[in-house]
mmCIF file of C-alpha atoms in Angstrom:
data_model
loop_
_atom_site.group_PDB
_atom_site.id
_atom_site.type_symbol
_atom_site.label_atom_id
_atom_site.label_comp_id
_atom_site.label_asym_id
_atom_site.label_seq_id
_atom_site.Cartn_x
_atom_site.Cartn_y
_atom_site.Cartn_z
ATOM 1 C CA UNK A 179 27.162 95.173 -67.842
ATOM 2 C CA UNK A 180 28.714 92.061 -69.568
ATOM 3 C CA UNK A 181 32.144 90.878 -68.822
ATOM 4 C CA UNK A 182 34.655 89.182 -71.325
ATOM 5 C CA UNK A 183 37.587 87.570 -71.146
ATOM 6 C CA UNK A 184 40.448 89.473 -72.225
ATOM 7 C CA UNK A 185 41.982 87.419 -74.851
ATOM 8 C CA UNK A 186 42.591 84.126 -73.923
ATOM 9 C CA UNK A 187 43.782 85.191 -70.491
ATOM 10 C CA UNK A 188 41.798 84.460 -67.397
ATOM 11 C CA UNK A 189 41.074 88.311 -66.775
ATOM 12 C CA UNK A 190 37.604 89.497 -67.067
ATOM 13 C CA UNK A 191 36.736 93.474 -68.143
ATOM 14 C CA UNK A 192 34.135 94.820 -68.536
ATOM 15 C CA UNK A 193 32.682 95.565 -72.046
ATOM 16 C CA UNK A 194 33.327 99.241 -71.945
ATOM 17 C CA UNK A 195 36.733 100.412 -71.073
ATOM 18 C CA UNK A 196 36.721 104.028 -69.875
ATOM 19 C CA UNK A 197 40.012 106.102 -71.079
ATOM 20 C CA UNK A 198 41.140 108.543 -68.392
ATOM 21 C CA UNK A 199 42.727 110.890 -71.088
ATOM 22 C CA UNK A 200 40.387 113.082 -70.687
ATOM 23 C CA UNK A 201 41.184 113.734 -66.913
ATOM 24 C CA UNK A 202 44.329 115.896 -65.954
ATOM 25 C CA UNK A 203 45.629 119.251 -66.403
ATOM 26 C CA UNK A 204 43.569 121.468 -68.003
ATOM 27 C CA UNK A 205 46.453 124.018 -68.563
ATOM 28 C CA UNK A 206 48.088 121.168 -70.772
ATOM 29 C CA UNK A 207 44.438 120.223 -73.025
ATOM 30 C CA UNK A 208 41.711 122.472 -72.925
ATOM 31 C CA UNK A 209 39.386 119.536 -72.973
ATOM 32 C CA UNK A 210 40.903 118.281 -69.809
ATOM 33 C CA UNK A 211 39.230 118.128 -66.467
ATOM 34 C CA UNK A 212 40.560 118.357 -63.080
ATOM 35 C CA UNK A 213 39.665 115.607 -60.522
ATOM 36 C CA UNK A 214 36.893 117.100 -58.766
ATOM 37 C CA UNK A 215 35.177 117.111 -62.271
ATOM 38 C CA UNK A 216 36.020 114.077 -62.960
ATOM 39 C CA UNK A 217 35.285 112.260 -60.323
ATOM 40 C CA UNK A 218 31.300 112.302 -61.017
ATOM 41 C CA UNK A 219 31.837 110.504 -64.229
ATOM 42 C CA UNK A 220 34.117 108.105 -63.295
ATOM 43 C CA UNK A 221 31.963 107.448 -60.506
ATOM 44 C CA UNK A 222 28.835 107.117 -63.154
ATOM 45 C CA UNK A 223 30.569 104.886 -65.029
ATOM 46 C CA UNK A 224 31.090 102.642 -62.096
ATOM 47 C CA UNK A 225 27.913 102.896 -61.247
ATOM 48 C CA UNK A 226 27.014 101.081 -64.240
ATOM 49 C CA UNK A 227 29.593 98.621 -63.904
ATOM 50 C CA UNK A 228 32.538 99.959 -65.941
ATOM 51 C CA UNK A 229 35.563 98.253 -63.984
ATOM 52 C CA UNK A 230 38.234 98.422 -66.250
ATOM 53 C CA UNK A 231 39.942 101.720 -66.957
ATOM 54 C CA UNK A 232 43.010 102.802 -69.555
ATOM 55 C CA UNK A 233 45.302 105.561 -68.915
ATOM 56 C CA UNK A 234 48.945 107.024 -69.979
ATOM 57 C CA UNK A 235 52.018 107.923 -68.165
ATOM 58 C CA UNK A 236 52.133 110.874 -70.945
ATOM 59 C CA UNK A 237 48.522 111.673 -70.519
ATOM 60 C CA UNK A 238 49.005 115.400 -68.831
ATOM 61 C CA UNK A 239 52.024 114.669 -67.854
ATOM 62 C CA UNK A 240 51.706 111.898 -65.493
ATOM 63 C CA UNK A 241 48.523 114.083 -63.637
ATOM 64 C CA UNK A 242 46.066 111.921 -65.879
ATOM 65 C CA UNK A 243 48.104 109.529 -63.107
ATOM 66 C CA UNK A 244 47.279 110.935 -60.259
ATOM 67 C CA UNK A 245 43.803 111.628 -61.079
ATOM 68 C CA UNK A 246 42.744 107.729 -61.797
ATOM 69 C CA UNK A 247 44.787 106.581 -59.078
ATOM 70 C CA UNK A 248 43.178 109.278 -56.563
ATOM 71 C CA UNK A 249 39.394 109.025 -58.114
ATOM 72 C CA UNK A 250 39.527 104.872 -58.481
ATOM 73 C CA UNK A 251 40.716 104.551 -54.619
ATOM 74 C CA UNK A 252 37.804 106.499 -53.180
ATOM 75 C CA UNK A 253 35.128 104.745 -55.879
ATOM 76 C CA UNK A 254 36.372 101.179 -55.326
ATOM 77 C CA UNK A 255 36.770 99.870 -51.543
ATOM 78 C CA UNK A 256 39.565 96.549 -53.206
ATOM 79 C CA UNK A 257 41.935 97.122 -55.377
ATOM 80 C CA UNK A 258 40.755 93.910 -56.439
ATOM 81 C CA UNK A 259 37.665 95.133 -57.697
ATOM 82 C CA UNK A 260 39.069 96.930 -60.761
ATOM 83 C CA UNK A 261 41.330 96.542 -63.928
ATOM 84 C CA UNK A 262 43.709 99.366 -64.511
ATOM 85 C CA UNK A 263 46.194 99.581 -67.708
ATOM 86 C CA UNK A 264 48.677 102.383 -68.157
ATOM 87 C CA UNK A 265 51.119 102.806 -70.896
ATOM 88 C CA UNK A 266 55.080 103.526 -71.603
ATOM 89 C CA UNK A 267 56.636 105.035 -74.266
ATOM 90 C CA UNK A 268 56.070 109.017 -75.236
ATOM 91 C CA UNK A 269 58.922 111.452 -73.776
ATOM 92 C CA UNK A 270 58.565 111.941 -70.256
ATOM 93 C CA UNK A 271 61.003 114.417 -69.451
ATOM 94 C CA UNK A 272 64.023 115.897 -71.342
ATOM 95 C CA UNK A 273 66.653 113.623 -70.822
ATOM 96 C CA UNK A 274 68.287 111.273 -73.537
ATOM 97 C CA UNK A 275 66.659 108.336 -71.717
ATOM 98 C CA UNK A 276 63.402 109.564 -70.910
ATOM 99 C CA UNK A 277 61.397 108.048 -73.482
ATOM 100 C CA UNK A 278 61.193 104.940 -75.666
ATOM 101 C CA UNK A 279 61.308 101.371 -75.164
ATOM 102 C CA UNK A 280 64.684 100.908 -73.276
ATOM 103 C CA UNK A 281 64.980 98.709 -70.589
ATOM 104 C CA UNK A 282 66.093 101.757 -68.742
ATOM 105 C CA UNK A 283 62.836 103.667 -69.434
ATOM 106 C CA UNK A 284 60.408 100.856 -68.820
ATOM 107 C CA UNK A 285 61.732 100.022 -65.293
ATOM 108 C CA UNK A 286 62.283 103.652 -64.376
ATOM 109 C CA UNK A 287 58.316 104.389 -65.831
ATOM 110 C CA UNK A 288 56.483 101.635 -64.197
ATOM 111 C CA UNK A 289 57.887 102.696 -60.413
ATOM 112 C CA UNK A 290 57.155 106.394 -61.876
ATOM 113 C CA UNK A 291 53.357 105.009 -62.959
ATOM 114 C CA UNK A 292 52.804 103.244 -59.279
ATOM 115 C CA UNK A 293 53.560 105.997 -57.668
ATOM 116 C CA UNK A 294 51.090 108.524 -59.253
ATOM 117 C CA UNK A 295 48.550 105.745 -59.559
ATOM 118 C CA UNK A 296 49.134 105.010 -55.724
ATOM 119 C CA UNK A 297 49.246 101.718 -56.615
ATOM 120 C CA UNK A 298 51.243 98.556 -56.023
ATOM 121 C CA UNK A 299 50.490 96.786 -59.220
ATOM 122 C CA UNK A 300 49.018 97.612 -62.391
ATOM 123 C CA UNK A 301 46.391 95.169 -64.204
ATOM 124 C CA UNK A 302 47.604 95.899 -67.701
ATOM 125 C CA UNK A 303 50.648 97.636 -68.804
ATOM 126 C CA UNK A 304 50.532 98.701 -72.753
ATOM 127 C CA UNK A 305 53.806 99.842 -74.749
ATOM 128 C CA UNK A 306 52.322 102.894 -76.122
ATOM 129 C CA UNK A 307 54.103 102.859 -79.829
ATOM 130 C CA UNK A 308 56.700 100.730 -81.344
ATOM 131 C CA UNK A 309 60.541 101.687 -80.460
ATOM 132 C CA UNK A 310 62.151 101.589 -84.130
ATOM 133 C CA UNK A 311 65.425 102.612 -81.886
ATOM 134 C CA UNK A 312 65.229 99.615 -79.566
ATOM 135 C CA UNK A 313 65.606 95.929 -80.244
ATOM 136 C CA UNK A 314 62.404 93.942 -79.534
ATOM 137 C CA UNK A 315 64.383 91.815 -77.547
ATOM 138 C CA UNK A 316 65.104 94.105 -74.729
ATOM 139 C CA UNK A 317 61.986 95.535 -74.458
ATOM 140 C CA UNK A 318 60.173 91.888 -74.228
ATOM 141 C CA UNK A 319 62.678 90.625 -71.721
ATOM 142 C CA UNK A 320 62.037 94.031 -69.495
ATOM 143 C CA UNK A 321 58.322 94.011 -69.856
ATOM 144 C CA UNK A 322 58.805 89.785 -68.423
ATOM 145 C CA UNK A 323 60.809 91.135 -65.515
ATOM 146 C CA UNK A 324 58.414 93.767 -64.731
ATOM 147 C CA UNK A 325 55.284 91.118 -64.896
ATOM 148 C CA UNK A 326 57.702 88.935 -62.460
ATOM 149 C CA UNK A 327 58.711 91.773 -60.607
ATOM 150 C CA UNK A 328 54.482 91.812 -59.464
ATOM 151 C CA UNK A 329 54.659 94.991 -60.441
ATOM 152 C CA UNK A 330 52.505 94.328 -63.652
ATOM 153 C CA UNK A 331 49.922 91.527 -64.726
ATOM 154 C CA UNK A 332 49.801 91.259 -67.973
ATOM 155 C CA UNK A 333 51.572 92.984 -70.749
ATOM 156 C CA UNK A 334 49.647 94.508 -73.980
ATOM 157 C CA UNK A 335 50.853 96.860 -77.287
ATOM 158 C CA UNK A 336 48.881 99.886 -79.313
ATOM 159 C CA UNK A 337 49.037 101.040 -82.663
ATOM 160 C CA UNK A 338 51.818 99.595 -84.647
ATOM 161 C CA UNK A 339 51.997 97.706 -87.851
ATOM 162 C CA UNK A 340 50.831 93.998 -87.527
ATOM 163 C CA UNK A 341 54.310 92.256 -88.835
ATOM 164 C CA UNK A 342 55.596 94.068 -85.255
ATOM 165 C CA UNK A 343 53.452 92.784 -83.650
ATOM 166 C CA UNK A 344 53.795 89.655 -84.715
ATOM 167 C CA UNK A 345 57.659 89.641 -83.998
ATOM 168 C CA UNK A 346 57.558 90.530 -80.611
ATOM 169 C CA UNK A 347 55.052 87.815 -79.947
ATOM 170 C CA UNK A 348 57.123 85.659 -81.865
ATOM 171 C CA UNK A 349 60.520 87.023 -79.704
ATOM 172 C CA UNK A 350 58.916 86.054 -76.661
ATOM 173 C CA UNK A 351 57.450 83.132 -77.008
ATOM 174 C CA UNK A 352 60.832 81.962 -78.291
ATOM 175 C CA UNK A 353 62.119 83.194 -75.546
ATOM 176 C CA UNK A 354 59.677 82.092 -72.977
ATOM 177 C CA UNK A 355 59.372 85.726 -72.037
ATOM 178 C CA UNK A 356 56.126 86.711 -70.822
ATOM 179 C CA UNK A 357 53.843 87.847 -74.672
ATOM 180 C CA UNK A 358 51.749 90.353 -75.000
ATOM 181 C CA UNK A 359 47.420 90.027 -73.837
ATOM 182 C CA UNK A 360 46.066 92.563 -76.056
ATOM 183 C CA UNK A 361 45.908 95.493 -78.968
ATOM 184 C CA UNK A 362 45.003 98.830 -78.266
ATOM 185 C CA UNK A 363 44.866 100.291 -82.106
ATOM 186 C CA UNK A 364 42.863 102.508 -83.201
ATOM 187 C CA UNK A 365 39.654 101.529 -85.124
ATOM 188 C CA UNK A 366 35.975 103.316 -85.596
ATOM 189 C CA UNK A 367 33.168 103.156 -88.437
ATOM 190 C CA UNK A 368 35.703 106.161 -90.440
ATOM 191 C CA UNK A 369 38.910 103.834 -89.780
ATOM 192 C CA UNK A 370 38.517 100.492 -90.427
ATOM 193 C CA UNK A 371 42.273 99.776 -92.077
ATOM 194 C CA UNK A 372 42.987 97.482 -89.005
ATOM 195 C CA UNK A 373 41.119 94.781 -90.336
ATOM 196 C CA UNK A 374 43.406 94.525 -92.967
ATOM 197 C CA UNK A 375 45.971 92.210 -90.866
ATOM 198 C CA UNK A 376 45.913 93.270 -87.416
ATOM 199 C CA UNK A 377 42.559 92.465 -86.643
ATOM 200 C CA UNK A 378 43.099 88.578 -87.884
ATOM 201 C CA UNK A 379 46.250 88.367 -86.382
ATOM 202 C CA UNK A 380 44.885 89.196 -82.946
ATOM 203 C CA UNK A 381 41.542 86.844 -83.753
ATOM 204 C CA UNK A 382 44.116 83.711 -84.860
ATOM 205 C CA UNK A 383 46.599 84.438 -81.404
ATOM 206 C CA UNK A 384 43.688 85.124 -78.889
ATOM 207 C CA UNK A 385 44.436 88.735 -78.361
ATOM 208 C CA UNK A 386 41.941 90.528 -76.876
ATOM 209 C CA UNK A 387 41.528 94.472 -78.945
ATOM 210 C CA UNK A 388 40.258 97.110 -77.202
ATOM 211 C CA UNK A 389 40.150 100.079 -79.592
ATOM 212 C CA UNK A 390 40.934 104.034 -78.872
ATOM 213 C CA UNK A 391 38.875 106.336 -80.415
ATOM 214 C CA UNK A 392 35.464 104.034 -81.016
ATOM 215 C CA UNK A 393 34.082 107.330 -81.633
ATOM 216 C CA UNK A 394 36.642 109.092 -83.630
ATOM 217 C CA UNK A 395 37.439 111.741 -80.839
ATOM 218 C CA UNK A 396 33.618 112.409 -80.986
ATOM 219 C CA UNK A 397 33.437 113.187 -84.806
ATOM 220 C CA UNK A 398 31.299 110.250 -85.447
ATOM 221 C CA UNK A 399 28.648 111.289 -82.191
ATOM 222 C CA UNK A 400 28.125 114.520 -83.980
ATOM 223 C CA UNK A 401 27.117 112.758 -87.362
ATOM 224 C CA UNK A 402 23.769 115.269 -87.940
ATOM 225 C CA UNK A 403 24.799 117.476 -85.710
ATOM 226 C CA UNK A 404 25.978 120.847 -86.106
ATOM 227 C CA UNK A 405 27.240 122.394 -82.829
ATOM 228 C CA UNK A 406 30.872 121.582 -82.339
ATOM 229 C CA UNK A 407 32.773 120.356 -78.956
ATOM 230 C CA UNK A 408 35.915 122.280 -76.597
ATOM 231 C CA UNK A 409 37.719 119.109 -77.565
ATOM 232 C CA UNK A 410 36.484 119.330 -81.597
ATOM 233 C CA UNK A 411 37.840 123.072 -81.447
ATOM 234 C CA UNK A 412 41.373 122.543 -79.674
ATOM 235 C CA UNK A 413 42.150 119.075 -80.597
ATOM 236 C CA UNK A 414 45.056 118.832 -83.344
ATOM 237 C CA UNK A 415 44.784 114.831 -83.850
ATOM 238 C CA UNK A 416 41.596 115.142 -84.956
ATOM 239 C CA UNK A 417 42.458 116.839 -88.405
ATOM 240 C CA UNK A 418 45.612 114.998 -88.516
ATOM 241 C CA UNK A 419 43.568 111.462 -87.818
ATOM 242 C CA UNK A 420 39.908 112.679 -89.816
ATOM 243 C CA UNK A 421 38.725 114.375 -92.428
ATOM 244 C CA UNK A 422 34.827 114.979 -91.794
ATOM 245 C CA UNK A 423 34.369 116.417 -95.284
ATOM 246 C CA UNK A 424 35.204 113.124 -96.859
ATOM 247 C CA UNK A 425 33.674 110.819 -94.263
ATOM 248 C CA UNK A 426 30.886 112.469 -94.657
ATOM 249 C CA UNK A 427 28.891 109.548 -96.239
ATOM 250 C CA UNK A 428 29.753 107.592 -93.891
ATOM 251 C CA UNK A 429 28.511 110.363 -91.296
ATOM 252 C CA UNK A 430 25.287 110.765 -93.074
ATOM 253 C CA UNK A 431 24.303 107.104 -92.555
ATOM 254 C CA UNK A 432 25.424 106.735 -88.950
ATOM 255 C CA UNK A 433 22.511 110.076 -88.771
ATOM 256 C CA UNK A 434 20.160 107.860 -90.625
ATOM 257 C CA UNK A 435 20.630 104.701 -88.709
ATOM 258 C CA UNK A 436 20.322 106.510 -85.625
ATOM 259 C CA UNK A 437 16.787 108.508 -86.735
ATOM 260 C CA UNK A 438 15.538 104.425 -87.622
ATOM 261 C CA UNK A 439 16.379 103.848 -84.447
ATOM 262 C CA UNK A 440 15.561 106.722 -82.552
ATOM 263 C CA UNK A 441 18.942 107.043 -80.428
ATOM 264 C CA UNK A 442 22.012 109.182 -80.777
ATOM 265 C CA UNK A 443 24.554 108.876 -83.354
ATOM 266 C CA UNK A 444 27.066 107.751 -80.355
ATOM 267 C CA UNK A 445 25.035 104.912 -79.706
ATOM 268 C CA UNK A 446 24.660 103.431 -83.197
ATOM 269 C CA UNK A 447 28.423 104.161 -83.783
ATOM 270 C CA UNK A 448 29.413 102.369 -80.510
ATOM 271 C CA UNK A 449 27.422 99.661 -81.104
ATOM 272 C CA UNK A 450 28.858 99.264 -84.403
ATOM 273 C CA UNK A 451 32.278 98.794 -82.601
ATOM 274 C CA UNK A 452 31.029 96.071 -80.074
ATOM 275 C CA UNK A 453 29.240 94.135 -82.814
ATOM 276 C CA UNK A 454 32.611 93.067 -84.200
ATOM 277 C CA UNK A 455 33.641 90.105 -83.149
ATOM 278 C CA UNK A 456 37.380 90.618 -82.431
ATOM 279 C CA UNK A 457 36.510 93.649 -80.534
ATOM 280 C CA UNK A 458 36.590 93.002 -76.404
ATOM 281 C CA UNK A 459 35.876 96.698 -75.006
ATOM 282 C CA UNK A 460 36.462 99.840 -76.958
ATOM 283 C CA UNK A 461 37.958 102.512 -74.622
ATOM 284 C CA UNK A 462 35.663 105.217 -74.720
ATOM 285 C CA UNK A 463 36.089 109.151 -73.255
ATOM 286 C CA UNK A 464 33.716 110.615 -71.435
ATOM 287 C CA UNK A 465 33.650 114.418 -69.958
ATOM 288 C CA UNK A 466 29.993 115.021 -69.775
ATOM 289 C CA UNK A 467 26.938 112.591 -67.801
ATOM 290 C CA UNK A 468 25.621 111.965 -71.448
ATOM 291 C CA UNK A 469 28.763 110.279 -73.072
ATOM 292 C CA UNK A 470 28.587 107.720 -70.258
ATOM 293 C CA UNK A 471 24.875 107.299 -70.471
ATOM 294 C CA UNK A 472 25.303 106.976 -74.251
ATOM 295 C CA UNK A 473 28.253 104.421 -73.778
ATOM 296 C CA UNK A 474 26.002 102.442 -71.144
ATOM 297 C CA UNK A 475 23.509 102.221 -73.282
ATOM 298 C CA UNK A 476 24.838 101.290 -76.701
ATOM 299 C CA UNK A 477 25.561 98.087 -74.938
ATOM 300 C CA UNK A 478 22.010 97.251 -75.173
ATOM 301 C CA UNK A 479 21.606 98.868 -78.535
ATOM 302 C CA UNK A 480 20.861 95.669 -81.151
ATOM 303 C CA UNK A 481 22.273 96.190 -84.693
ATOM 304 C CA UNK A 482 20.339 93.674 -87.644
ATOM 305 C CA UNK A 483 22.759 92.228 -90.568
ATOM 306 C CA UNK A 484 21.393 95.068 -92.626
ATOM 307 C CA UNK A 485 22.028 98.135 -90.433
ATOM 308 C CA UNK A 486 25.448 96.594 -89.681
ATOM 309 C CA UNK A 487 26.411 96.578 -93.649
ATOM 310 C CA UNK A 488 24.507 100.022 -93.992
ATOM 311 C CA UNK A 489 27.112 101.439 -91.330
ATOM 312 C CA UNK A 490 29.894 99.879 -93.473
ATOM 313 C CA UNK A 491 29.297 100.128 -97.165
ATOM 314 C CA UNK A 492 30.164 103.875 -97.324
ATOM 315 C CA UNK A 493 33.824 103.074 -95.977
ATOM 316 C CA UNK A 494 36.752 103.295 -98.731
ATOM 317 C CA UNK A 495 40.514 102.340 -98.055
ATOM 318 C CA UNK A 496 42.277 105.487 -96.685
ATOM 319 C CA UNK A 497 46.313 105.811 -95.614
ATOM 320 C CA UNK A 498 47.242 104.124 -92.363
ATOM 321 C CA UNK A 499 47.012 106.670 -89.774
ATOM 322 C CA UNK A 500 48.681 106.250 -86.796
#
């Protein structure tokens, strides 16, 4: 496993982040496993020296949580010995105030996150979506007393156009509020409309990205394929995010890249992903032995200049999806 700096920030992760979506309630997602299933593949992961792991408050409800917090205790014997991030933002609960970017909300949601994470302190704690209904200002100056609180290490953001971005770096640093580590947007071989400005932004600012959905919620590791997934058949965002029909050049070469190569199509798309250079550790899902393997693996899996532009030519501007 290789470790990298996350940003410019002292903190080391490993290259492949693994998102604990896919663990929770499997009343609430199909797709969702409980912790005794989930506990293998975390454990795999470990094994081959994942250390740094991305959840939500929102995932499941909070049991996405509780199943991290439960499954990294027993895996790691220091808390030291792993980087955990968590997010804030989607409605957690019916009330006026349960949701958004509020100072309110943030302080209430971190001591709600500890507690299901079992946790005194979280490595990395992401605002989830931009708060049009907030000012920037009090969300920076609550996310600085939460990181001075100890509660939280660093601060990062997801998925949100790159002139936001650029304020609330801008509102902190003016400020001397605590600014913001790293990007979680979302960015794959069929959505590339981050490196438009976002990407650049966080390459000039030394912000570390860590993409969701490398693989396009596991569209682009079926590229050849035609048996479907539980998670293909029940999961919404994938139409609202994809449309395989029209990607499907792009599809068709990941397949014949990965035939040159002899490998699966999640390898070659993967490895695609950590081949660009603003990209620190895509957060990738895994709820079978093979996704980790193939994550593992596509770590070793060398891309030449022409494969790389093969991979990319296909791609054509698309709306921003969010």
């Amino acid at each position: 496993m290789d470790y990298r700096r996350l940003g410019d920030t002292g903190l080391r992760v490993s290259r492949i982040c693994l998102g604990m979506m896919s663990y929770g309630d499997p009343a609430r997602q199909e797709w969702a496993l409980p912790e005794d299933e989930a506990e293998p593949l975390v454990r795999r992961a470990a094994d081959g020296g994942v250390t740094f792991f991305d959840t939500a408050d929102v995932y499941s409800a909070g049991a996405s949580e509780v199943v991290t917090g439960n499954v990294l205790r027993k895996i790691f014997p220091r808390r030291e010995d792993y980087v955990l991030a968590t997010k804030v933002y989607f409605p957690m609960g019916k009330g006026a105030n349960d949701r958004g970017l509020s100072r309110k909300h943030i302080l209430n949601s971190i001591d709600a996150s500890l507690r299901r994470l079992g946790t005194d302190y979280v490595d990395l704690y992401q605002i989830h979506r931009w708060d049009d209904e907030t000012p920037i200002e009090e969300t920076m100056e609550a996310l600085h007393d939460v990181v001075r609180s100890g509660k939280v290490r660093y601060i990062g953001a997801s998925t949100m156009w790159a002139w936001q971005f650029a304020k609330a770096q801008h509102v902190a640093q003016d400020n001397r509020w605590t600014r913001f580590v790293s990007m979680q947007n979302h960015y794959n071989l069929l959505y590339r409309e981050e490196e438009r400005e976002m990407l650049p932004l966080c390459a000039d600012q030394g912000v570390g990205v860590i993409p969701w959905s490398p693989l396009a919620r596991g569209v682009l590791a079926r590229a050849g394929a035609s048996e479907s997934t539980t998670r293909a058949g029940s999961d919404a965002r994938i139409d609202a995010l994809y449309d395989p029909a029209n990607d499907r050049l792009i599809l068709d070469r990941v397949a014949e890249v990965a035939r040159e190569h002899g490998l699966p199509a999640a390898q070659i798309a993967l490895a695609w992903v950590l081949h660009q250079p603003t990209v620190t550790a895509p957060i990738v899902g895994a709820t079978k032995p093979g996704h980790v393997d193939d994550a593992l693996a596509a770590l070793s899996v060398s891309l030449s200049d022409k494969n790389l532009a093969s991979l990319a030519d296909p791609y054509r501007p698309r709306d921003v999806r969010m």
